[in-house]
Amino acid sequence: MSDIDSVLKEARVFPPPPEFQKKAHIKSLDEYRALYKRSVEDPEGFWAEQAATLEWTRKWDRALEWNAPFAKWFVNGALNLSANCLDRHVAGPRPDKTAIIWEGEPGEVRRLTYAELLREVCRFANVLKGLGVKKGDRVGIYMPMIPEAAAAMLACTRIGATHNVVFGGFSAEAVRDRMNDSEAKLIVTADGGYRRGAVVPLKANVDAALAACPTVKHVVVVKRTGQDVPMQAGRDVWWHEQMEKASAECAPEPLDSEHPLFILYTSGTTGKPKGVVHSTGGYLLQVALTTKYVFDLKDEDVYWCTADIGWVTGHSYVVYGPLCNGGTTLMYEGAPNHPGPDRFWSIVERHKATIFYTAPTAIRAFLRWGDQWPKKHDLTSLRLLGTVGEPINPEAWMWYRRVIGGDRCPIVDTWWQTETGAIMITPLPGAIPTKPGSGTLPFFGVVPEVVDKDGQPVGPEAGGYLVIQKPWPSMLRTIYGDPERYVEQYWKRFPGIYFTGDGARKDKDGYFWIMGRVDDVINVAGHRLGTMEIESALVSHPKVAEAAVVGRPDELKGSALVCFVTPRSGTTADEALRTELKGHVVKEIGALARPDDIRFTEALPKTRSGKIMRRLLRDIAAGKATVGDTTTLEDYSVLAKLREEEE
Ligand code: WTA
């Protein structure tokens, strides 16, 4: 197998707006370059220096102990995460500053100051202790996006329990498997949560899961919707009743820097979900530092990351990063299109959000719903936009910049993974000129490279495998209960260096362009094409909102290109459009990428975190799976749901 051919042509460059630059934490490319140079010439010195921004109860002896591929950061140091996120702000200048602004889907708004959140966290930490949870135990969290979810996470960190958050949209089976794999002792849940006007039956799912979870002894239930739920005597307790009785004083437990902070299950592209384990000190440091510099976070910001706490983005950039920096973080419970497609924009306007961080899948949905929805609202409070989760197609990036950012806000396209814990490749908004579709340059202390199959750098403009060459503080420490799988999955392919599983290209300016998962690369007549680049060519057509491209085995070419296309609202999907799109891709990329087949779809199959399920589309393209009548507009999201149940 050769490397990956890159065909994307994108020449637009957007320098940081001068107004933004003047006030930014990092103000110029030179300043970034100087600090980056320092950070990679002496990473341990750099991180040790930065670690002084956290509050430690015992100073570490050494910044890094590296027995590849096992890392320990801030060896023998001790700290408490909740003390860093709460107590020091309460003791310092921010006791009455709003920590969390929360909006429920039905429309209620709650604000919690740092002092209030600290009391809530201490109370719940005492509740956990009262129910027998000790340092080192695992606690499951299966909750809607409500402030209690953040409080529950922070309470775990206060006493040294390792949390295991399961996305509230997952099924009872997923809860069962994750609780069993992590041997959780207790689960925190709610009677339900609101999603698109309906109630998600969280407690019922927990009840079903617990039929086969012998380690779970207690369930704490937050009353959110008020619907009737059965409570099992001796096992289930109400959050509000426990909290009433609990003391609001709870000293933070000093924890070893390497203490396991959380386990988060990620399925990646194949196989059984892996319990990614993160540490305390290194994780918090890189999360806090990236939040400050990537989002240029200031005291007066209203920062909104739309991720659910069930994903790593919710852990790092809804809860821990913003709170560690003393920021105001906005949480929204529900769907982006409830009651209408402008819900997000009404939230931005109502709370005067200044920073907005979301996923490409959401941006492409907004683009499809049309400009009229954001146009109904005053979005001038926004000063910075961000994206994460998938490669963003340049045209979706341009739309985001123009319609949401008013051509005024820089966009930070942040590349990272559940495994990396924190942002790794990203623009710094006041320093690094952006190019649509590129994550630009590495964050401080991060040493990525694009290599060929033998692990040799491929050089500028060539596609290859994205690797990280040096350990970083927020890296995963292992796969829970399966260190062999940790080694096998990430450190075997290129011995001693971390393989991300993604394809990428570095351009002549050293900018990284992520080309998608290497498992999705398509071999067409000797060319190895990343899916993102062909999809971007399709999305650059004014009638296309979203596209996914997969290969279908073909005797002549190796693979034929099958493109699944979601047209923009109001577009007729017909033979004429098919012909037009084929011609468009040829014009954008060249004849080698001419689509063999274009199939129009109402919706693409996505994982619950919004990533396109190309594996499933490959089966559909190869005729292994069908959904009813395929002559009209298809809807594969149904199939995605079926497939998920099987897993
Ligand atoms: C993809 C989410 C391109 C990538 C934080 C990665 C991206 C996987 C980007 C991790 C980006 C994430 N540009 N691709 N800015 N961000 N990805 O574990 O394939 O849910 O390996 O972590 O998402 O997804 P995960």
XYZ file of C-alpha atoms and ligand atoms in Angstrom:
672
model
C 0.000 0.000 0.000
C 1.316 3.422 -0.867
C 0.509 6.635 0.952
C -2.592 8.704 0.475
C -3.038 10.970 -2.529
C -4.195 14.434 -1.744
C -6.398 16.193 -4.288
C -7.955 19.035 -2.344
C -7.185 22.481 -3.727
C -7.817 25.276 -1.266
C -5.943 28.550 -1.430
C -7.954 30.955 0.721
C -6.178 32.356 3.787
C -7.746 34.421 6.582
C -5.354 36.306 8.840
C -6.538 37.000 12.396
C -8.622 40.196 12.497
C -6.390 42.997 13.901
C -8.974 43.950 16.554
C -9.056 40.384 17.811
C -5.309 40.071 17.683
C -4.682 43.140 19.833
C -6.599 41.714 22.776
C -5.680 38.034 22.351
C -3.615 35.988 24.804
C -1.237 35.058 21.960
C -0.990 38.016 19.596
C 1.089 36.991 16.622
C 2.449 34.140 14.590
C 5.940 34.998 15.822
C 4.825 34.784 19.413
C 3.230 31.398 18.718
C 6.331 30.154 16.912
C 8.684 31.216 19.686
C 6.603 29.544 22.367
C 6.079 26.434 20.228
C 9.803 26.140 19.597
C 10.465 26.380 23.306
C 7.755 23.802 24.033
C 9.153 21.142 21.738
C 12.833 21.713 22.371
C 12.223 21.050 26.043
C 8.721 19.665 26.485
C 9.260 18.646 30.070
C 10.563 22.094 30.991
C 7.679 23.716 29.149
C 4.987 21.610 30.801
C 6.607 21.899 34.203
C 6.475 25.676 33.853
C 2.836 25.583 32.759
C 1.928 23.244 35.622
C 2.405 26.189 37.960
C -0.944 27.487 36.664
C -2.630 24.683 38.633
C -2.880 24.399 42.393
C -0.979 21.386 43.728
C -1.151 20.054 47.261
C 2.187 18.342 46.727
C 4.706 19.371 44.124
C 5.824 16.691 41.659
C 9.378 15.329 41.532
C 9.642 14.995 37.787
C 7.490 16.284 34.934
C 7.564 13.066 32.900
C 8.426 9.434 33.331
C 8.221 7.761 29.935
C 8.346 3.999 29.667
C 7.021 3.875 26.133
C 4.142 3.624 25.603
C 3.275 4.230 29.252
C 3.561 7.787 30.565
C 3.416 9.336 34.006
C 3.161 13.110 34.163
C 4.066 15.131 37.257
C 5.345 12.108 39.100
C 4.393 12.054 42.796
C 2.544 15.350 42.489
C -0.860 15.618 44.158
C -3.836 17.843 43.442
C -7.600 17.863 43.401
C -9.432 18.670 40.207
C -12.575 20.111 41.800
C -10.436 22.357 44.017
C -8.771 23.693 40.875
C -12.099 24.219 39.130
C -14.035 25.620 42.095
C -12.417 26.347 45.456
C -9.649 28.537 44.146
C -12.124 30.704 42.231
C -14.417 30.930 45.253
C -11.525 31.804 47.557
C -10.212 34.196 44.923
C -11.969 36.880 42.899
C -14.900 34.887 41.497
C -17.217 33.550 44.220
C -20.229 35.309 42.695
C -19.288 34.919 39.071
C -21.610 32.723 37.028
C -19.978 29.344 36.489
C -22.821 27.681 34.593
C -25.651 29.189 32.579
C -28.095 26.448 31.821
C -31.056 26.386 29.493
C -33.486 23.465 29.502
C -35.155 22.389 26.304
C -38.599 23.565 27.497
C -37.013 26.984 28.082
C -36.145 27.329 31.787
C -32.904 29.110 32.602
C -30.719 28.525 35.661
C -27.506 30.241 36.659
C -25.071 28.855 39.198
C -22.297 30.964 40.650
C -18.970 29.411 41.535
C -19.922 29.492 45.225
C -23.251 27.772 44.520
C -21.673 25.144 42.313
C -19.049 24.425 44.962
C -21.762 23.886 47.601
C -23.668 21.596 45.251
C -20.522 19.600 44.487
C -19.568 19.261 48.158
C -23.058 18.130 49.055
C -23.078 15.527 46.338
C -19.591 14.360 47.242
C -20.962 13.719 50.749
C -23.957 11.896 49.278
C -21.605 9.625 47.346
C -19.565 8.943 50.460
C -22.733 8.225 52.415
C -23.677 5.618 49.817
C -20.345 3.886 50.265
C -18.368 5.318 47.357
C -14.658 5.489 48.110
C -11.575 6.804 46.407
C -10.758 4.557 43.443
C -14.355 3.322 42.953
C -16.087 3.803 39.619
C -19.285 5.822 39.336
C -21.548 5.729 36.288
C -23.215 8.935 35.095
C -26.123 8.603 32.665
C -27.802 11.956 32.611
C -29.378 14.664 30.518
C -27.488 17.929 29.989
C -28.421 19.519 33.302
C -26.155 21.256 35.838
C -26.435 18.226 38.128
C -24.478 16.230 35.550
C -21.511 18.592 35.825
C -21.892 18.633 39.612
C -21.870 14.833 39.719
C -18.671 14.681 37.667
C -16.981 17.270 39.864
C -18.160 15.504 43.028
C -16.480 12.309 41.828
C -13.239 14.192 41.291
C -13.526 15.687 44.770
C -13.375 12.295 46.483
C -11.277 10.446 43.915
C -14.007 8.283 42.412
C -13.405 7.596 38.707
C -16.402 8.629 36.624
C -17.720 6.807 33.633
C -20.178 8.993 31.747
C -22.481 7.255 29.286
C -24.183 9.447 26.693
C -27.859 9.889 27.601
C -28.943 8.846 24.114
C -27.440 5.370 24.458
C -29.541 2.310 25.163
C -29.895 0.155 28.275
C -27.505 -2.380 26.708
C -24.793 0.238 26.298
C -25.246 1.292 29.921
C -25.085 -2.336 31.066
C -21.894 -3.126 29.131
C -20.091 0.016 30.231
C -21.058 -0.411 33.892
C -19.958 -4.020 33.840
C -16.682 -3.388 32.040
C -15.782 -0.634 34.516
C -17.294 -2.456 37.540
C -19.198 0.635 38.626
C -20.553 0.783 42.172
C -23.213 3.441 41.693
C -25.042 5.218 38.878
C -26.305 8.775 38.827
C -29.244 9.320 36.488
C -32.491 11.290 36.161
C -36.152 10.370 35.865
C -35.824 11.576 32.282
C -34.498 14.323 30.057
C -36.044 16.398 27.285
C -35.112 15.801 23.678
C -37.070 17.318 20.801
C -40.115 17.709 23.006
C -40.156 14.080 24.120
C -38.914 12.553 27.367
C -35.905 10.244 27.227
C -36.601 7.451 29.741
C -33.206 7.402 31.442
C -34.297 5.766 34.678
C -36.196 3.038 32.820
C -33.038 2.293 30.835
C -31.000 2.114 34.011
C -33.540 -0.283 35.515
C -33.269 -2.516 32.454
C -29.475 -2.348 32.508
C -29.235 -3.162 36.187
C -30.958 -6.479 35.706
C -27.460 -7.611 34.718
C -25.037 -5.288 36.541
C -24.079 -7.043 39.764
C -21.525 -4.439 40.912
C -23.946 -1.487 40.967
C -25.376 -1.079 44.460
C -27.105 2.303 44.281
C -28.869 4.584 41.851
C -29.205 8.306 42.548
C -32.066 9.852 40.588
C -32.423 13.547 39.783
C -36.006 14.703 39.390
C -35.961 16.450 36.034
C -39.215 15.745 34.230
C -41.375 14.764 37.189
C -42.738 11.691 35.479
C -43.444 8.618 37.573
C -40.524 6.241 37.885
C -40.354 3.135 40.021
C -37.805 3.402 42.847
C -36.347 0.165 44.148
C -36.131 0.261 47.935
C -32.603 -0.109 49.282
C -31.082 0.614 45.865
C -32.592 3.788 44.441
C -32.565 7.191 46.128
C -33.670 10.665 45.065
C -30.975 13.257 44.499
C -32.972 16.073 46.136
C -33.748 14.092 49.268
C -30.134 13.075 49.738
C -28.872 16.583 49.036
C -31.153 18.104 51.653
C -29.552 15.970 54.311
C -25.972 16.362 53.129
C -23.432 18.825 54.501
C -22.085 21.501 52.162
C -18.592 21.018 53.546
C -16.343 18.430 52.011
C -12.574 18.802 51.948
C -11.087 17.993 48.545
C -9.101 14.759 48.577
C -5.492 15.255 47.464
C -5.001 12.794 44.611
C -1.925 11.522 42.871
C -1.367 13.256 39.546
C -1.790 9.887 37.819
C -4.997 9.019 39.669
C -7.563 7.785 37.092
C -9.936 10.704 36.625
C -12.355 9.092 34.233
C -13.050 6.260 31.875
C -14.839 7.101 28.660
C -15.880 4.446 26.181
C -15.213 5.040 22.528
C -15.969 2.586 19.771
C -13.630 4.133 17.210
C -14.213 2.544 13.845
C -14.182 -1.120 14.771
C -15.038 -3.568 17.463
C -16.041 -3.510 21.090
C -15.981 -0.104 22.823
C -12.708 0.681 24.527
C -12.618 2.248 27.982
C -10.174 5.107 27.478
C -8.561 5.990 30.815
C -7.462 9.546 31.606
C -5.328 10.784 34.468
C -5.809 13.817 36.718
C -2.843 16.221 36.611
C -1.685 15.929 33.014
C -5.215 15.877 31.678
C -6.333 18.935 33.598
C -3.240 20.902 32.675
C -3.534 20.432 28.921
C -7.303 20.888 28.968
C -6.995 24.133 30.928
C -4.185 25.496 28.806
C -5.877 24.716 25.485
C -9.133 26.266 26.710
C -7.320 29.459 27.584
C -5.302 29.806 24.376
C -7.427 28.128 21.705
C -10.649 29.839 22.806
C -8.769 32.918 23.962
C -10.956 32.709 27.056
C -11.377 35.872 29.116
C -13.292 36.619 32.302
C -16.076 38.434 30.476
C -16.746 35.670 27.941
C -19.915 33.622 27.733
C -18.522 30.425 26.344
C -20.749 27.839 24.697
C -19.590 24.404 23.631
C -22.612 22.497 22.343
C -21.238 19.002 23.010
C -23.025 16.597 25.317
C -21.163 15.638 28.487
C -21.401 12.056 27.211
C -18.525 12.811 24.816
C -14.974 13.782 25.542
C -15.647 17.269 24.177
C -18.258 17.671 26.901
C -15.797 16.541 29.564
C -12.894 18.707 28.449
C -14.587 21.765 26.979
C -18.004 22.057 28.625
C -16.957 21.256 32.171
C -13.273 21.027 33.095
C -11.488 23.454 30.757
C -13.801 26.450 31.187
C -14.256 25.954 34.950
C -10.558 25.483 35.600
C -10.059 28.870 33.933
C -12.839 30.513 35.958
C -14.978 30.951 32.851
C -18.730 31.023 32.346
C -19.864 27.894 30.532
C -23.239 27.586 28.870
C -25.086 24.269 28.875
C -28.152 23.514 26.778
C -30.223 20.421 27.376
C -31.950 19.705 24.100
C -32.034 19.487 20.331
C -30.783 22.241 17.998
C -34.092 22.308 16.130
C -36.572 22.418 18.960
C -38.993 24.126 18.850
C -37.548 25.516 15.586
C -34.331 25.331 13.523
C -33.186 28.606 15.115
C -32.990 27.359 18.718
C -29.191 27.661 18.905
C -29.272 31.198 17.534
C -31.950 32.254 19.972
C -29.730 30.900 22.772
C -26.720 32.839 21.481
C -28.801 36.009 21.351
C -30.499 35.503 24.740
C -27.310 34.819 26.673
C -25.015 36.970 24.521
C -22.640 34.092 23.904
C -19.220 35.252 22.772
C -17.590 31.921 21.913
C -19.406 29.111 20.107
C -17.891 25.644 19.603
C -19.773 22.933 17.702
C -19.387 20.031 15.249
C -19.254 20.011 11.424
C -22.283 17.730 11.333
C -24.284 20.452 13.097
C -22.898 23.152 10.815
C -23.911 21.164 7.726
C -27.407 20.731 9.182
C -27.677 24.510 9.747
C -26.489 25.092 6.209
C -29.173 22.742 4.924
C -31.937 24.349 6.995
C -31.071 27.700 5.426
C -29.725 31.156 6.249
C -33.129 32.505 7.284
C -32.860 30.896 10.758
C -29.628 32.483 11.982
C -30.641 35.726 10.220
C -33.620 36.045 12.579
C -31.275 36.635 15.503
C -28.680 39.106 16.663
C -25.432 37.125 16.680
C -23.110 40.108 17.080
C -22.100 39.038 20.594
C -20.052 36.236 19.020
C -16.341 36.870 18.641
C -14.948 33.366 18.058
C -16.212 30.152 16.452
C -14.876 26.644 16.794
C -15.393 23.217 15.283
C -14.473 19.644 16.238
C -15.315 16.025 15.537
C -14.841 15.544 11.819
C -13.022 17.219 8.987
C -14.945 20.331 8.039
C -15.480 20.815 4.314
C -14.134 24.187 3.165
C -17.550 25.366 1.923
C -19.201 24.526 5.237
C -16.363 26.455 6.926
C -17.025 29.451 4.644
C -20.729 29.327 5.403
C -20.010 29.183 9.152
C -17.682 32.160 8.861
C -20.063 34.256 6.794
C -23.515 33.464 8.181
C -22.763 32.713 11.842
C -19.558 34.676 12.267
C -20.624 37.677 10.209
C -17.235 37.545 8.413
C -15.843 38.866 11.677
C -15.074 35.885 13.902
C -12.004 33.703 13.508
C -12.717 29.967 13.312
C -10.672 27.449 15.275
C -10.839 24.020 13.624
C -9.558 21.861 16.455
C -8.250 18.356 15.793
C -8.096 15.921 18.690
C -9.526 12.612 19.919
C -11.062 10.978 22.983
C -7.632 9.428 23.392
C -5.701 12.699 23.249
C -7.919 14.215 25.966
C -7.285 17.768 24.782
C -6.871 19.755 21.573
C -3.704 18.870 19.624
C -3.773 20.649 16.255
C -5.537 24.003 16.063
C -5.289 27.635 15.129
C -4.700 30.109 17.943
C -7.246 32.733 16.926
C -5.142 35.846 17.453
C -1.972 34.380 16.040
C -2.410 31.817 13.299
C -3.910 32.671 9.892
C -6.603 30.129 9.048
C -7.328 28.209 5.857
C -10.802 26.678 5.371
C -10.598 22.951 6.093
C -7.234 22.972 7.849
C -6.583 22.495 11.560
C -3.424 24.529 10.878
C -0.582 24.046 13.383
C 0.172 21.968 16.474
C -0.588 23.218 19.959
C 2.347 23.826 22.327
C 4.245 20.684 23.236
C 2.521 18.578 20.571
C 4.682 16.972 17.885
C 2.559 15.582 15.055
C 3.930 14.285 11.764
C 2.616 12.803 8.525
C 4.417 9.577 7.693
C 4.409 6.812 5.091
C 3.776 3.170 5.842
C 7.342 2.779 7.110
C 7.005 5.666 9.524
C 9.111 8.077 7.441
C 7.913 11.690 7.046
C 6.327 12.105 3.615
C 7.264 15.753 3.112
C 5.106 18.732 2.149
C 1.830 18.315 0.250
C 1.871 14.492 0.344
C -0.793 12.476 2.102
C 0.044 9.917 4.769
C -0.624 8.709 8.280
C -0.999 11.176 11.125
C 1.148 10.277 14.137
C 2.189 12.017 17.364
C 5.860 11.597 18.072
C 6.190 12.581 21.711
C 4.072 11.915 24.788
C 1.770 14.748 25.892
C 0.238 15.378 29.332
C -3.415 14.651 28.506
C -2.748 11.450 26.564
C -4.775 8.390 27.481
C -2.937 6.178 29.954
C -4.391 2.826 28.949
C -7.536 0.977 27.935
C -9.362 0.040 31.111
C -8.506 -3.519 32.045
C -6.724 -4.150 28.750
C -3.208 -2.688 28.498
C -2.372 -5.058 25.611
C -5.123 -3.543 23.551
C -3.754 -0.106 24.353
C -0.353 -1.078 22.979
C -1.791 -2.954 20.014
C -4.231 -0.250 18.989
C -2.064 2.848 19.202
C 1.617 1.954 19.424
C 2.205 -1.131 17.256
C 1.852 0.178 13.725
C 4.712 2.653 14.131
C 6.707 1.360 17.096
C 7.202 3.929 19.835
C 5.029 6.604 18.267
C 1.316 7.164 18.618
C -0.830 6.334 15.591
C -3.993 8.394 15.419
C -5.811 6.306 12.805
C -6.291 9.428 10.679
C -4.853 10.327 7.295
C -3.423 13.803 6.799
C -1.329 16.078 4.643
C 1.004 18.858 5.668
C 1.174 21.768 3.236
C 4.183 23.905 2.416
C 3.402 26.194 5.367
C 3.400 23.221 7.729
C -0.403 23.333 8.048
C -2.132 20.029 8.767
C -5.126 18.959 6.666
C -6.942 15.973 8.149
C -8.225 13.624 5.452
C -10.423 11.349 7.586
C -9.899 7.872 9.009
C -7.376 5.791 7.089
C -9.800 2.856 7.192
C -12.040 4.923 4.923
C -9.391 5.622 2.256
C -10.589 4.512 -1.180
C -8.301 2.969 -3.779
C -9.407 4.124 -7.223
C -7.308 3.022 -10.196
C -4.118 3.186 -8.170
C -4.955 6.441 -6.416
C -5.580 6.300 -2.687
C -8.162 8.968 -1.980
C -9.248 10.327 1.384
C -13.023 10.620 1.683
C -12.959 14.184 2.970
C -11.520 15.672 -0.181
C -14.118 14.249 -2.571
C -16.868 15.065 -0.101
C -15.605 18.622 0.062
C -15.775 18.908 -3.719
C -19.414 17.795 -3.562
C -20.262 20.147 -0.678
C -18.776 23.037 -2.646
C -21.695 22.695 -5.081
C -24.440 25.182 -4.123
C -27.165 22.518 -4.141
C -25.359 20.128 -1.756
C -25.539 20.273 2.037
C -23.680 17.118 2.974
C -21.982 14.186 1.284
C -20.324 10.892 2.151
C -18.162 8.973 -0.272
C -17.285 5.290 -0.095
C -15.747 2.672 -2.353
C -17.584 -0.252 -3.914
C -15.407 -3.158 -5.074
C -14.843 -2.833 -8.808
C -12.979 -5.307 -10.999
C -11.523 -2.681 -13.261
C -10.605 0.175 -10.945
C -10.226 -1.546 -7.601
C -12.989 0.624 -6.210
C -15.811 2.543 -7.766
C -16.769 5.801 -6.085
C -20.236 5.818 -4.596
C -21.385 9.206 -3.315
C -24.269 9.667 -0.915
C -25.524 13.222 -1.175
C -27.962 15.233 0.929
C -29.249 18.157 -1.136
C -29.973 21.540 0.404
C -33.576 22.338 1.325
C -35.728 23.096 -1.694
C -33.493 21.302 -4.222
C -34.906 18.688 -6.592
C -32.796 15.569 -6.524
C -32.949 14.243 -10.071
C -30.931 12.843 -12.940
C -29.947 16.325 -14.074
C -28.431 17.063 -10.660
C -26.573 13.743 -10.759
C -24.950 14.662 -14.051
C -24.194 18.141 -12.802
C -22.525 16.829 -9.647
C -20.368 14.332 -11.505
C -19.174 17.125 -13.756
C -18.590 19.347 -10.747
C -16.305 16.814 -9.018
C -14.338 16.327 -12.231
C -13.914 20.090 -12.508
C -12.854 20.447 -8.856
C -10.539 17.445 -8.585
C -10.077 15.755 -11.945
C -11.366 12.783 -13.888
C -9.824 10.271 -11.494
C -12.423 11.217 -8.894
C -15.463 11.093 -11.212
C -18.269 9.562 -9.121
C -19.536 6.260 -10.512
C -22.735 6.490 -8.629
C -24.607 9.283 -6.868
C -27.363 8.397 -4.443
C -29.498 11.102 -2.905
C -30.389 10.763 0.724
C -32.552 12.719 3.124
C -30.110 11.967 5.943
C -26.790 10.191 6.260
C -26.295 7.507 8.875
C -24.393 9.009 11.804
C -23.045 7.783 15.082
C -24.645 9.337 18.125
C -21.811 11.845 18.285
C -22.571 12.905 14.720
C -19.863 11.184 12.718
C -20.830 9.748 9.334
C -20.916 5.926 9.446
C -19.004 5.181 6.263
C -18.655 1.528 7.195
C -22.409 1.137 6.986
C -22.516 3.083 3.718
C -19.900 0.730 2.272
C -22.220 -2.188 3.008
C -25.087 -0.340 1.385
C -22.980 0.494 -1.663
C -21.874 -3.118 -1.953
C -25.495 -4.234 -1.748
C -25.133 -5.894 1.632
C -27.781 -3.750 3.265
C -30.882 -2.101 1.865
C -33.522 0.300 3.023
C -36.837 -0.104 1.259
C -37.344 1.741 -1.977
C -34.027 3.043 -3.216
C -35.374 4.818 -6.278
C -36.342 7.955 -4.381
C -34.727 9.962 -1.639
C -33.342 7.467 0.833
C -32.961 7.844 4.580
C -30.139 5.837 6.057
C -30.361 7.253 9.537
C -32.978 4.595 10.269
C -30.510 1.897 9.312
C -27.867 3.515 11.497
C -30.205 3.199 14.461
C -30.827 -0.472 13.752
C -27.140 -1.125 13.409
C -26.364 0.584 16.684
C -28.766 -1.626 18.580
C -26.863 -4.672 17.338
C -23.545 -3.417 18.661
C -12.032 13.204 13.867
C -13.511 14.112 19.283
C -10.790 16.542 11.304
C -10.734 12.457 13.626
C -12.720 15.226 19.981
C -10.391 11.943 15.012
C -11.429 15.545 13.249
C -11.750 11.606 15.566
C -11.384 16.784 13.919
C -11.800 11.633 17.071
C -11.037 17.946 13.156
C -11.939 15.244 15.335
N -10.748 17.764 11.853
N -11.133 15.441 11.953
N -11.004 19.164 13.680
N -11.703 16.558 15.212
N -11.789 14.616 14.163
O -12.740 10.477 19.741
O -10.969 11.400 12.735
O -14.969 11.527 19.129
O -9.535 10.833 14.979
O -12.954 12.898 19.629
O -12.620 12.578 14.999
O -13.115 11.559 17.521
P -13.498 11.549 19.061
